[in-house]
Amino acid sequence: MFVRLEHIITEHVRPSKKGNYHPYIRRKTVCLFVCDKCDKEFRRDKGSIDPKRLSNNYNHVCPTCDPKRFAQKKGVEKRKKLDLPVDSLITIDKL
């Protein structure tokens, strides 16, 4: 689940040709997610993520969990919902 965007600011100092030191700032945009499998928070750089995936329409899995196993489990759940008989008592709202 996508939570928010964060900005990490790092300060550095570089020496010039004449021996002076110049401070400069670098900003890094980081996305904060909650794993849909284990509910732990994790971060990823915004540049490494497709902008369409920065929503809750997609599932997000942390690096410690197995994303392929998670996707396979979600596919099984979806198939079970789609294979229900017509005369079942489950309404469209609960699908």
mmCIF file of N, CA and C in Angstrom:
data_model
loop_
_atom_site.group_PDB
_atom_site.id
_atom_site.type_symbol
_atom_site.label_atom_id
_atom_site.label_comp_id
_atom_site.label_asym_id
_atom_site.label_seq_id
_atom_site.Cartn_x
_atom_site.Cartn_y
_atom_site.Cartn_z
ATOM 1 N N MET A 1 0.850 -1.162 0.000
ATOM 2 C CA MET A 1 0.000 0.000 0.000
ATOM 3 C C MET A 1 0.905 1.238 0.000
ATOM 4 N N PHE A 2 0.613 2.154 -0.867
ATOM 5 C CA PHE A 2 1.363 3.407 -0.947
ATOM 6 C C PHE A 2 0.941 4.316 0.196
ATOM 7 N N VAL A 3 1.915 4.885 0.908
ATOM 8 C CA VAL A 3 1.618 5.750 2.049
ATOM 9 C C VAL A 3 1.864 7.211 1.695
ATOM 10 N N ARG A 4 3.118 7.551 1.354
ATOM 11 C CA ARG A 4 3.425 8.952 1.051
ATOM 12 C C ARG A 4 4.798 9.064 0.394
ATOM 13 N N LEU A 5 5.086 10.275 -0.069
ATOM 14 C CA LEU A 5 6.399 10.617 -0.607
ATOM 15 C C LEU A 5 7.185 11.368 0.466
ATOM 16 N N GLU A 6 8.463 11.074 0.575
ATOM 17 C CA GLU A 6 9.331 11.775 1.514
ATOM 18 C C GLU A 6 10.526 12.329 0.763
ATOM 19 N N HIS A 7 11.069 13.414 1.271
ATOM 20 C CA HIS A 7 12.267 14.011 0.698
ATOM 21 C C HIS A 7 13.400 13.872 1.709
ATOM 22 N N ILE A 8 14.487 13.254 1.280
ATOM 23 C CA ILE A 8 15.670 13.114 2.120
ATOM 24 C C ILE A 8 16.698 14.123 1.626
ATOM 25 N N ILE A 9 17.128 14.990 2.518
ATOM 26 C CA ILE A 9 18.088 16.032 2.166
ATOM 27 C C ILE A 9 19.435 15.666 2.781
ATOM 28 N N THR A 10 20.453 15.598 1.936
ATOM 29 C CA THR A 10 21.812 15.331 2.414
ATOM 30 C C THR A 10 22.683 16.535 2.100
ATOM 31 N N GLU A 11 23.525 16.894 3.045
ATOM 32 C CA GLU A 11 24.421 18.035 2.880
ATOM 33 C C GLU A 11 25.846 17.530 2.700
ATOM 34 N N HIS A 12 26.540 18.089 1.736
ATOM 35 C CA HIS A 12 27.911 17.706 1.428
ATOM 36 C C HIS A 12 28.770 18.964 1.326
ATOM 37 N N VAL A 13 30.069 18.771 1.386
ATOM 38 C CA VAL A 13 31.026 19.861 1.216
ATOM 39 C C VAL A 13 32.045 19.407 0.188
ATOM 40 N N ARG A 14 32.338 20.278 -0.777
ATOM 41 C CA ARG A 14 33.324 19.940 -1.805
ATOM 42 C C ARG A 14 34.422 20.996 -1.807
ATOM 43 N N PRO A 15 35.640 20.572 -2.056
ATOM 44 C CA PRO A 15 36.731 21.560 -2.138
ATOM 45 C C PRO A 15 36.796 22.167 -3.540
ATOM 46 N N SER A 16 37.088 23.452 -3.603
ATOM 47 C CA SER A 16 37.230 24.112 -4.900
ATOM 48 C C SER A 16 38.680 24.022 -5.360
ATOM 49 N N LYS A 17 38.941 24.559 -6.529
ATOM 50 C CA LYS A 17 40.303 24.534 -7.073
ATOM 51 C C LYS A 17 41.263 25.379 -6.236
ATOM 52 N N LYS A 18 40.714 26.430 -5.619
ATOM 53 C CA LYS A 18 41.566 27.341 -4.848
ATOM 54 C C LYS A 18 41.665 26.959 -3.374
ATOM 55 N N GLY A 19 41.064 25.829 -2.989
ATOM 56 C CA GLY A 19 41.184 25.377 -1.605
ATOM 57 C C GLY A 19 40.017 25.742 -0.712
ATOM 58 N N ASN A 20 39.061 26.512 -1.212
ATOM 59 C CA ASN A 20 37.884 26.838 -0.415
ATOM 60 C C ASN A 20 36.938 25.636 -0.401
ATOM 61 N N TYR A 21 36.105 25.579 0.633
ATOM 62 C CA TYR A 21 35.116 24.508 0.725
ATOM 63 C C TYR A 21 33.730 25.087 0.506
ATOM 64 N N HIS A 22 32.957 24.443 -0.361
ATOM 65 C CA HIS A 22 31.617 24.910 -0.707
ATOM 66 C C HIS A 22 30.584 23.872 -0.274
ATOM 67 N N PRO A 23 29.627 24.300 0.552
ATOM 68 C CA PRO A 23 28.558 23.362 0.920
ATOM 69 C C PRO A 23 27.505 23.287 -0.192
ATOM 70 N N TYR A 24 26.952 22.100 -0.377
ATOM 71 C CA TYR A 24 25.856 21.933 -1.329
ATOM 72 C C TYR A 24 24.893 20.876 -0.797
ATOM 73 N N ILE A 25 23.680 20.905 -1.333
ATOM 74 C CA ILE A 25 22.590 20.064 -0.845
ATOM 75 C C ILE A 25 22.091 19.176 -1.976
ATOM 76 N N ARG A 26 21.799 17.923 -1.652
ATOM 77 C CA ARG A 26 21.176 16.996 -2.598
ATOM 78 C C ARG A 26 19.854 16.524 -1.999
ATOM 79 N N ARG A 27 18.826 16.508 -2.833
ATOM 80 C CA ARG A 27 17.516 16.026 -2.402
ATOM 81 C C ARG A 27 17.209 14.714 -3.096
ATOM 82 N N LYS A 28 16.656 13.802 -2.345
ATOM 83 C CA LYS A 28 16.279 12.503 -2.879
ATOM 84 C C LYS A 28 14.826 12.259 -2.505
ATOM 85 N N THR A 29 13.999 11.931 -3.485
ATOM 86 C CA THR A 29 12.596 11.647 -3.225
ATOM 87 C C THR A 29 12.440 10.145 -3.031
ATOM 88 N N VAL A 30 11.833 9.780 -1.910
ATOM 89 C CA VAL A 30 11.667 8.379 -1.538
ATOM 90 C C VAL A 30 10.189 8.113 -1.312
ATOM 91 N N CYS A 31 9.713 6.961 -1.776
ATOM 92 C CA CYS A 31 8.324 6.556 -1.577
ATOM 93 C C CYS A 31 8.250 5.614 -0.382
ATOM 94 N N LEU A 32 7.275 5.834 0.462
ATOM 95 C CA LEU A 32 7.072 4.992 1.630
ATOM 96 C C LEU A 32 5.879 4.084 1.359
ATOM 97 N N PHE A 33 6.091 2.775 1.503
ATOM 98 C CA PHE A 33 5.056 1.777 1.254
ATOM 99 C C PHE A 33 4.857 0.929 2.501
ATOM 100 N N VAL A 34 3.710 0.257 2.566
ATOM 101 C CA VAL A 34 3.448 -0.779 3.558
ATOM 102 C C VAL A 34 3.257 -2.073 2.787
ATOM 103 N N CYS A 35 3.978 -3.110 3.186
ATOM 104 C CA CYS A 35 3.916 -4.396 2.498
ATOM 105 C C CYS A 35 2.512 -4.982 2.643
ATOM 106 N N ASP A 36 1.949 -5.457 1.534
ATOM 107 C CA ASP A 36 0.611 -6.046 1.567
ATOM 108 C C ASP A 36 0.625 -7.466 2.122
ATOM 109 N N LYS A 37 1.801 -8.045 2.284
ATOM 110 C CA LYS A 37 1.888 -9.405 2.811
ATOM 111 C C LYS A 37 2.184 -9.411 4.308
ATOM 112 N N CYS A 38 3.219 -8.670 4.741
ATOM 113 C CA CYS A 38 3.636 -8.729 6.152
ATOM 114 C C CYS A 38 3.368 -7.433 6.920
ATOM 115 N N ASP A 39 2.833 -6.405 6.280
ATOM 116 C CA ASP A 39 2.464 -5.122 6.909
ATOM 117 C C ASP A 39 3.652 -4.365 7.508
ATOM 118 N N LYS A 40 4.861 -4.558 6.970
ATOM 119 C CA LYS A 40 6.012 -3.770 7.398
ATOM 120 C C LYS A 40 6.191 -2.596 6.443
ATOM 121 N N GLU A 41 6.713 -1.486 6.969
ATOM 122 C CA GLU A 41 6.986 -0.324 6.125
ATOM 123 C C GLU A 41 8.334 -0.491 5.440
ATOM 124 N N PHE A 42 8.406 -0.056 4.179
ATOM 125 C CA PHE A 42 9.671 -0.069 3.462
ATOM 126 C C PHE A 42 9.711 1.106 2.511
ATOM 127 N N ARG A 43 10.926 1.452 2.064
ATOM 128 C CA ARG A 43 11.138 2.620 1.209
ATOM 129 C C ARG A 43 11.747 2.189 -0.111
ATOM 130 N N ARG A 44 11.405 2.951 -1.155
ATOM 131 C CA ARG A 44 12.035 2.771 -2.461
ATOM 132 C C ARG A 44 12.241 4.145 -3.075
ATOM 133 N N ASP A 45 13.293 4.280 -3.870
ATOM 134 C CA ASP A 45 13.534 5.532 -4.575
ATOM 135 C C ASP A 45 12.431 5.761 -5.595
ATOM 136 N N LYS A 46 12.010 6.998 -5.720
ATOM 137 C CA LYS A 46 10.930 7.305 -6.651
ATOM 138 C C LYS A 46 11.352 7.064 -8.094
ATOM 139 N N GLY A 47 12.626 7.244 -8.399
ATOM 140 C CA GLY A 47 13.106 7.047 -9.759
ATOM 141 C C GLY A 47 13.076 5.603 -10.211
ATOM 142 N N SER A 48 13.063 4.654 -9.273
ATOM 143 C CA SER A 48 13.061 3.241 -9.643
ATOM 144 C C SER A 48 11.656 2.656 -9.742
ATOM 145 N N ILE A 49 10.623 3.483 -9.562
ATOM 146 C CA ILE A 49 9.240 3.006 -9.582
ATOM 147 C C ILE A 49 8.490 3.672 -10.722
ATOM 148 N N ASP A 50 7.675 2.885 -11.407
ATOM 149 C CA ASP A 50 6.818 3.413 -12.458
ATOM 150 C C ASP A 50 5.787 4.355 -11.819
ATOM 151 N N PRO A 51 5.567 5.553 -12.367
ATOM 152 C CA PRO A 51 4.623 6.502 -11.745
ATOM 153 C C PRO A 51 3.199 5.964 -11.613
ATOM 154 N N LYS A 52 2.797 5.042 -12.481
ATOM 155 C CA LYS A 52 1.452 4.467 -12.379
ATOM 156 C C LYS A 52 1.299 3.608 -11.129
ATOM 157 N N ARG A 53 2.398 3.069 -10.624
ATOM 158 C CA ARG A 53 2.336 2.178 -9.468
ATOM 159 C C ARG A 53 2.297 2.937 -8.134
ATOM 160 N N LEU A 54 2.336 4.260 -8.181
ATOM 161 C CA LEU A 54 2.280 5.064 -6.956
ATOM 162 C C LEU A 54 0.837 5.292 -6.535
ATOM 163 N N SER A 55 0.072 4.236 -6.459
ATOM 164 C CA SER A 55 -1.318 4.306 -6.024
ATOM 165 C C SER A 55 -1.640 3.014 -5.283
ATOM 166 N N ASN A 56 -2.812 2.947 -4.732
ATOM 167 C CA ASN A 56 -3.224 1.748 -4.013
ATOM 168 C C ASN A 56 -3.943 0.758 -4.917
ATOM 169 N N ASN A 57 -3.959 1.009 -6.228
ATOM 170 C CA ASN A 57 -4.552 0.057 -7.161
ATOM 171 C C ASN A 57 -3.642 -1.143 -7.375
ATOM 172 N N TYR A 58 -2.385 -1.041 -6.978
ATOM 173 C CA TYR A 58 -1.406 -2.109 -7.137
ATOM 174 C C TYR A 58 -1.009 -2.640 -5.765
ATOM 175 N N ASN A 59 -0.575 -3.889 -5.732
ATOM 176 C CA ASN A 59 -0.035 -4.463 -4.501
ATOM 177 C C ASN A 59 1.454 -4.167 -4.435
ATOM 178 N N HIS A 60 1.950 -3.920 -3.224
ATOM 179 C CA HIS A 60 3.364 -3.633 -3.016
ATOM 180 C C HIS A 60 3.916 -4.623 -1.999
ATOM 181 N N VAL A 61 5.048 -5.259 -2.346
ATOM 182 C CA VAL A 61 5.649 -6.283 -1.501
ATOM 183 C C VAL A 61 7.064 -5.843 -1.138
ATOM 184 N N CYS A 62 7.433 -5.989 0.130
ATOM 185 C CA CYS A 62 8.750 -5.558 0.607
ATOM 186 C C CYS A 62 9.839 -6.510 0.102
ATOM 187 N N PRO A 63 11.106 -6.097 0.185
ATOM 188 C CA PRO A 63 12.201 -6.948 -0.320
ATOM 189 C C PRO A 63 12.383 -8.259 0.448
ATOM 190 N N THR A 64 11.933 -8.345 1.700
ATOM 191 C CA THR A 64 12.100 -9.587 2.457
ATOM 192 C C THR A 64 11.075 -10.646 2.077
ATOM 193 N N CYS A 65 9.920 -10.244 1.553
ATOM 194 C CA CYS A 65 8.884 -11.195 1.134
ATOM 195 C C CYS A 65 9.144 -11.637 -0.307
ATOM 196 N N ASP A 66 8.559 -12.773 -0.681
ATOM 197 C CA ASP A 66 8.720 -13.306 -2.028
ATOM 198 C C ASP A 66 7.592 -12.763 -2.907
ATOM 199 N N PRO A 67 7.886 -11.875 -3.868
ATOM 200 C CA PRO A 67 6.815 -11.276 -4.671
ATOM 201 C C PRO A 67 6.137 -12.271 -5.609
ATOM 202 N N LYS A 68 6.865 -13.263 -6.088
ATOM 203 C CA LYS A 68 6.258 -14.233 -7.008
ATOM 204 C C LYS A 68 5.265 -15.130 -6.280
ATOM 205 N N ARG A 69 5.606 -15.530 -5.081
ATOM 206 C CA ARG A 69 4.683 -16.352 -4.297
ATOM 207 C C ARG A 69 3.431 -15.552 -3.926
ATOM 208 N N PHE A 70 3.624 -14.287 -3.575
ATOM 209 C CA PHE A 70 2.493 -13.420 -3.242
ATOM 210 C C PHE A 70 1.571 -13.242 -4.447
ATOM 211 N N ALA A 71 2.151 -13.016 -5.634
ATOM 212 C CA ALA A 71 1.348 -12.828 -6.845
ATOM 213 C C ALA A 71 0.595 -14.102 -7.203
ATOM 214 N N GLN A 72 1.218 -15.249 -7.000
ATOM 215 C CA GLN A 72 0.553 -16.509 -7.305
ATOM 216 C C GLN A 72 -0.640 -16.725 -6.373
ATOM 217 N N LYS A 73 -0.479 -16.359 -5.107
ATOM 218 C CA LYS A 73 -1.572 -16.505 -4.148
ATOM 219 C C LYS A 73 -2.739 -15.583 -4.509
ATOM 220 N N LYS A 74 -2.435 -14.356 -4.929
ATOM 221 C CA LYS A 74 -3.489 -13.420 -5.333
ATOM 222 C C LYS A 74 -4.216 -13.920 -6.580
ATOM 223 N N GLY A 75 -3.480 -14.550 -7.501
ATOM 224 C CA GLY A 75 -4.102 -15.096 -8.701
ATOM 225 C C GLY A 75 -5.066 -16.222 -8.379
ATOM 226 N N VAL A 76 -4.721 -17.051 -7.410
ATOM 227 C CA VAL A 76 -5.601 -18.145 -6.995
ATOM 228 C C VAL A 76 -6.872 -17.582 -6.380
ATOM 229 N N GLU A 77 -6.743 -16.552 -5.541
ATOM 230 C CA GLU A 77 -7.927 -15.930 -4.934
ATOM 231 C C GLU A 77 -8.846 -15.349 -6.006
ATOM 232 N N LYS A 78 -8.269 -14.689 -6.999
ATOM 233 C CA LYS A 78 -9.058 -14.086 -8.068
ATOM 234 C C LYS A 78 -9.768 -15.162 -8.893
ATOM 235 N N ARG A 79 -9.064 -16.265 -9.176
ATOM 236 C CA ARG A 79 -9.661 -17.334 -9.967
ATOM 237 C C ARG A 79 -10.821 -17.987 -9.223
ATOM 238 N N LYS A 80 -10.689 -18.145 -7.904
ATOM 239 C CA LYS A 80 -11.780 -18.733 -7.124
ATOM 240 C C LYS A 80 -13.016 -17.845 -7.158
ATOM 241 N N LYS A 81 -12.812 -16.532 -7.165
ATOM 242 C CA LYS A 81 -13.953 -15.620 -7.250
ATOM 243 C C LYS A 81 -14.617 -15.688 -8.616
ATOM 244 N N LEU A 82 -13.818 -15.804 -9.668
ATOM 245 C CA LEU A 82 -14.378 -15.811 -11.018
ATOM 246 C C LEU A 82 -15.014 -17.143 -11.385
ATOM 247 N N ASP A 83 -14.650 -18.232 -10.709
ATOM 248 C CA ASP A 83 -15.198 -19.552 -11.013
ATOM 249 C C ASP A 83 -16.439 -19.885 -10.198
ATOM 250 N N LEU A 84 -17.009 -18.921 -9.497
ATOM 251 C CA LEU A 84 -18.211 -19.183 -8.711
ATOM 252 C C LEU A 84 -19.393 -19.465 -9.635
ATOM 253 N N PRO A 85 -20.291 -20.375 -9.233
ATOM 254 C CA PRO A 85 -21.480 -20.617 -10.058
ATOM 255 C C PRO A 85 -22.430 -19.425 -10.009
ATOM 256 N N VAL A 86 -23.296 -19.368 -10.976
ATOM 257 C CA VAL A 86 -24.216 -18.235 -11.092
ATOM 258 C C VAL A 86 -25.218 -18.209 -9.949
ATOM 259 N N ASP A 87 -25.639 -19.370 -9.487
ATOM 260 C CA ASP A 87 -26.671 -19.420 -8.451
ATOM 261 C C ASP A 87 -26.105 -19.313 -7.032
ATOM 262 N N SER A 88 -24.872 -18.870 -6.875
ATOM 263 C CA SER A 88 -24.314 -18.699 -5.532
ATOM 264 C C SER A 88 -24.957 -17.495 -4.852
ATOM 265 N N LEU A 89 -24.910 -17.483 -3.549
ATOM 266 C CA LEU A 89 -25.577 -16.435 -2.772
ATOM 267 C C LEU A 89 -24.701 -15.204 -2.549
ATOM 268 N N ILE A 90 -23.534 -15.169 -3.147
ATOM 269 C CA ILE A 90 -22.637 -14.028 -2.978
ATOM 270 C C ILE A 90 -23.045 -12.923 -3.949
ATOM 271 N N THR A 91 -23.217 -11.720 -3.420
ATOM 272 C CA THR A 91 -23.608 -10.596 -4.272
ATOM 273 C C THR A 91 -22.383 -9.994 -4.951
ATOM 274 N N ILE A 92 -22.613 -9.115 -5.902
ATOM 275 C CA ILE A 92 -21.527 -8.478 -6.645
ATOM 276 C C ILE A 92 -20.694 -7.591 -5.725
ATOM 277 N N ASP A 93 -21.313 -7.031 -4.702
ATOM 278 C CA ASP A 93 -20.595 -6.151 -3.777
ATOM 279 C C ASP A 93 -19.447 -6.876 -3.076
ATOM 280 N N LYS A 94 -19.627 -8.154 -2.774
ATOM 281 C CA LYS A 94 -18.630 -8.900 -2.013
ATOM 282 C C LYS A 94 -17.536 -9.478 -2.888
ATOM 283 N N LEU A 95 -17.678 -9.411 -4.194
ATOM 284 C CA LEU A 95 -16.621 -9.900 -5.074
ATOM 285 C C LEU A 95 -15.521 -8.893 -5.084
#
